[in-house]
Amino acid sequence: MVKTQYWLIKSEPSVYAYAQLERDGQTEWTGVRNFEARNNLRAMKAGDLCLYYHSNEGKAVVGVAQVLTGAGPDPTAPSEDWASVSVGPVVALNTPVALATLKKTPALKDFPLITRGRLSVAAVTAKHFKLILKLGETMLPNPAQSS
DNA sequence: GCCAACGTTGGC
DNA sequence: GCCAACGTTGGC
């Protein structure tokens, strides 16, 4: 199997919270209108894992989501030029990792939330991904644990 | 192809 | 609710 890649996806909880994803079981990740974020969406493939960040309200990484299907055209987009993927919930973090905590952690100095605050879909290194799970006092359930 | 204006995001 | 950061648009 191909190596799992790690990502960070952001959503305002008032728009689509992680708890909503858990209720729905899966969702189509649409509405991205930034070229770089779109390119990242296109690089996602089924099985990749995403840290789920709540922006504006909450301001914390709250859960892990998994890419279910790779990028297709965004049905909500005005043209063919945009992409979306479908994602499903994996686990909610036992302890949400606040932005303030991320900022205080030297190992996360170049985490995309810190360096690229406004990028809504960003690649995350395996090292950062694991560290955030640790800060969130959370283990991945076995089916999601791939490499 | 540059760059100013504008709109949006998101932390505070 | 303000404002800084920054990406995109559009005029030249």
GROMACS .gro file of C-alpha atoms (C1' of nucleotides) in nm:
model
  171
    1MET     CA    1   0.000   0.000   0.000
    2VAL     CA    2   0.104   0.356  -0.066
    3LYS     CA    3   0.222   0.556   0.227
    4THR     CA    4  -0.044   0.748   0.414
    5GLN     CA    5  -0.015   1.120   0.386
    6TYR     CA    6  -0.121   1.366   0.649
    7TRP     CA    7  -0.315   1.687   0.610
    8LEU     CA    8  -0.472   1.966   0.804
    9ILE     CA    9  -0.822   2.074   0.716
   10LYS     CA   10  -0.999   2.369   0.869
   11SER     CA   11  -1.359   2.451   0.923
   12GLU     CA   12  -1.549   2.699   1.129
   13PRO     CA   13  -1.752   2.497   1.378
   14SER     CA   14  -2.059   2.710   1.307
   15VAL     CA   15  -2.034   2.603   0.943
   16TYR     CA   16  -1.937   2.239   0.983
   17ALA     CA   17  -1.807   2.113   1.316
   18TYR     CA   18  -1.627   1.787   1.372
   19ALA     CA   19  -1.925   1.662   1.572
   20GLN     CA   20  -2.136   1.714   1.263
   21LEU     CA   21  -1.901   1.494   1.064
   22GLU     CA   22  -1.941   1.224   1.328
   23ARG     CA   23  -2.318   1.250   1.302
   24ASP     CA   24  -2.316   1.243   0.924
   25GLY     CA   25  -2.062   0.963   0.895
   26GLN     CA   26  -1.906   1.133   0.596
   27THR     CA   27  -1.919   1.457   0.405
   28GLU     CA   28  -1.809   1.611   0.082
   29TRP     CA   29  -1.534   1.863   0.153
   30THR     CA   30  -1.641   2.142  -0.079
   31GLY     CA   31  -1.613   2.516  -0.106
   32VAL     CA   32  -1.235   2.548  -0.121
   33ARG     CA   33  -1.157   2.848  -0.339
   34ASN     CA   34  -0.787   2.888  -0.296
   35PHE     CA   35  -0.548   2.747  -0.553
   36GLU     CA   36  -0.295   2.609  -0.313
   37ALA     CA   37  -0.560   2.449  -0.097
   38ARG     CA   38  -0.717   2.303  -0.408
   39ASN     CA   39  -0.387   2.156  -0.518
   40ASN     CA   40  -0.356   1.996  -0.179
   41LEU     CA   41  -0.705   1.850  -0.213
   42ARG     CA   42  -0.604   1.703  -0.544
   43ALA     CA   43  -0.302   1.540  -0.386
   44MET     CA   44  -0.517   1.358  -0.130
   45LYS     CA   45  -0.601   0.996  -0.172
   46ALA     CA   46  -0.827   0.750   0.004
   47GLY     CA   47  -0.685   0.652   0.339
   48ASP     CA   48  -0.497   0.976   0.404
   49LEU     CA   49  -0.551   1.120   0.748
   50CYS     CA   50  -0.647   1.478   0.828
   51LEU     CA   51  -0.621   1.679   1.143
   52TYR     CA   52  -0.948   1.866   1.182
   53TYR     CA   53  -0.911   2.223   1.304
   54HIS     CA   54  -1.186   2.452   1.423
   55SER     CA   55  -1.112   2.809   1.320
   56ASN     CA   56  -1.257   3.126   1.468
   57GLU     CA   57  -1.455   2.950   1.737
   58GLY     CA   58  -1.271   2.692   1.935
   59LYS     CA   59  -0.939   2.752   1.764
   60ALA     CA   60  -0.821   2.400   1.827
   61VAL     CA   61  -0.747   2.075   1.654
   62VAL     CA   62  -1.040   1.864   1.763
   63GLY     CA   63  -1.029   1.543   1.569
   64VAL     CA   64  -0.892   1.321   1.297
   65ALA     CA   65  -1.070   1.262   0.969
   66GLN     CA   66  -0.992   1.020   0.692
   67VAL     CA   67  -1.009   1.073   0.319
   68LEU     CA   68  -1.265   0.831   0.175
   69THR     CA   69  -1.235   0.915  -0.190
   70GLY     CA   70  -0.973   1.120  -0.372
   71ALA     CA   71  -1.040   1.450  -0.538
   72GLY     CA   72  -1.315   1.502  -0.789
   73PRO     CA   73  -1.472   1.821  -0.921
   74ASP     CA   74  -1.638   2.036  -0.656
   75PRO     CA   75  -2.013   2.018  -0.728
   76THR     CA   76  -2.066   2.353  -0.555
   77ALA     CA   77  -1.807   2.534  -0.766
   78PRO     CA   78  -1.897   2.775  -1.048
   79SER     CA   79  -1.651   2.607  -1.284
   80GLU     CA   80  -1.474   2.278  -1.330
   81ASP     CA   81  -1.161   2.418  -1.183
   82TRP     CA   82  -1.220   2.332  -0.822
   83ALA     CA   83  -1.186   2.010  -0.632
   84SER     CA   84  -1.344   1.832  -0.340
   85VAL     CA   85  -1.284   1.508  -0.155
   86SER     CA   86  -1.506   1.306   0.073
   87VAL     CA   87  -1.399   1.256   0.430
   88GLY     CA   88  -1.522   1.059   0.726
   89PRO     CA   89  -1.454   1.078   1.100
   90VAL     CA   90  -1.183   0.868   1.262
   91VAL     CA   91  -1.157   0.986   1.623
   92ALA     CA   92  -1.227   1.298   1.820
   93LEU     CA   93  -0.927   1.406   2.025
   94ASN     CA   94  -0.966   1.333   2.394
   95THR     CA   95  -0.809   1.670   2.457
   96PRO     CA   96  -0.849   1.931   2.184
   97VAL     CA   97  -0.516   2.092   2.103
   98ALA     CA   98  -0.559   2.468   2.115
   99LEU     CA   99  -0.386   2.705   1.880
  100ALA     CA  100  -0.218   2.862   2.181
  101THR     CA  101  -0.070   2.524   2.269
  102LEU     CA  102   0.055   2.472   1.917
  103LYS     CA  103   0.222   2.812   1.931
  104LYS     CA  104   0.389   2.728   2.259
  105THR     CA  105   0.532   2.403   2.126
  106PRO     CA  106   0.877   2.461   1.973
  107ALA     CA  107   0.858   2.140   1.766
  108LEU     CA  108   0.556   2.285   1.587
  109LYS     CA  109   0.721   2.610   1.484
  110ASP     CA  110   0.667   2.537   1.118
  111PHE     CA  111   0.328   2.375   1.148
  112PRO     CA  112   0.107   2.517   0.872
  113LEU     CA  113  -0.142   2.669   1.114
  114ILE     CA  114   0.137   2.881   1.252
  115THR     CA  115   0.316   2.968   0.932
  116ARG     CA  116   0.023   2.977   0.691
  117GLY     CA  117  -0.266   3.077   0.910
  118ARG     CA  118  -0.511   3.125   0.630
  119LEU     CA  119  -0.444   2.819   0.421
  120SER     CA  120  -0.746   2.594   0.465
  121VAL     CA  121  -0.596   2.267   0.340
  122ALA     CA  122  -0.232   2.203   0.417
  123ALA     CA  123   0.011   1.913   0.418
  124VAL     CA  124   0.136   1.799   0.758
  125THR     CA  125   0.442   1.590   0.828
  126ALA     CA  126   0.404   1.250   0.994
  127LYS     CA  127   0.609   1.384   1.282
  128HIS     CA  128   0.378   1.679   1.341
  129PHE     CA  129   0.074   1.460   1.299
  130LYS     CA  130   0.191   1.218   1.565
  131LEU     CA  131   0.292   1.492   1.801
  132ILE     CA  132  -0.050   1.649   1.783
  133LEU     CA  133  -0.218   1.317   1.851
  134LYS     CA  134   0.005   1.288   2.153
  135LEU     CA  135  -0.081   1.639   2.270
  136GLY     CA  136  -0.444   1.544   2.219
  137GLU     CA  137  -0.390   1.232   2.432
  138THR     CA  138  -0.540   1.022   2.159
  139MET     CA  139  -0.450   0.699   1.983
  140LEU     CA  140  -0.562   0.611   1.636
  141PRO     CA  141  -0.805   0.319   1.625
  142ASN     CA  142  -0.658   0.019   1.447
  143PRO     CA  143  -0.839   0.029   1.112
  144ALA     CA  144  -0.708   0.380   1.051
  145GLN     CA  145  -0.357   0.289   1.147
  146SER     CA  146  -0.182   0.241   0.818
  147SER     CA  147   0.152   0.336   0.684
  148DG     C1'  148   0.340   4.112  -1.651
  149DC     C1'  149   0.316   4.443  -1.280
  150DC     C1'  150   0.090   4.626  -0.904
  151DA     C1'  151  -0.290   4.862  -0.669
  152DA     C1'  152  -0.739   4.773  -0.509
  153DC     C1'  153  -1.034   4.478  -0.313
  154DG     C1'  154  -1.237   4.089  -0.058
  155DT     C1'  155  -1.197   3.733   0.270
  156DT     C1'  156  -1.010   3.492   0.650
  157DG     C1'  157  -0.924   3.444   1.110
  158DG     C1'  158  -0.687   3.583   1.550
  159DC     C1'  159  -0.742   3.893   1.906
  160DG     C1'  160  -1.604   4.416   1.593
  161DC     C1'  161  -1.157   4.546   1.446
  162DC     C1'  162  -0.777   4.494   1.180
  163DA     C1'  163  -0.367   4.257   0.982
  164DA     C1'  164  -0.237   3.928   0.650
  165DC     C1'  165  -0.268   3.765   0.224
  166DG     C1'  166  -0.463   3.580  -0.207
  167DT     C1'  167  -0.711   3.715  -0.617
  168DT     C1'  168  -0.872   4.038  -0.958
  169DG     C1'  169  -0.840   4.365  -1.299
  170DG     C1'  170  -0.660   4.793  -1.510
  171DC     C1'  171  -0.283   4.952  -1.738
   0.00000   0.00000   0.00000
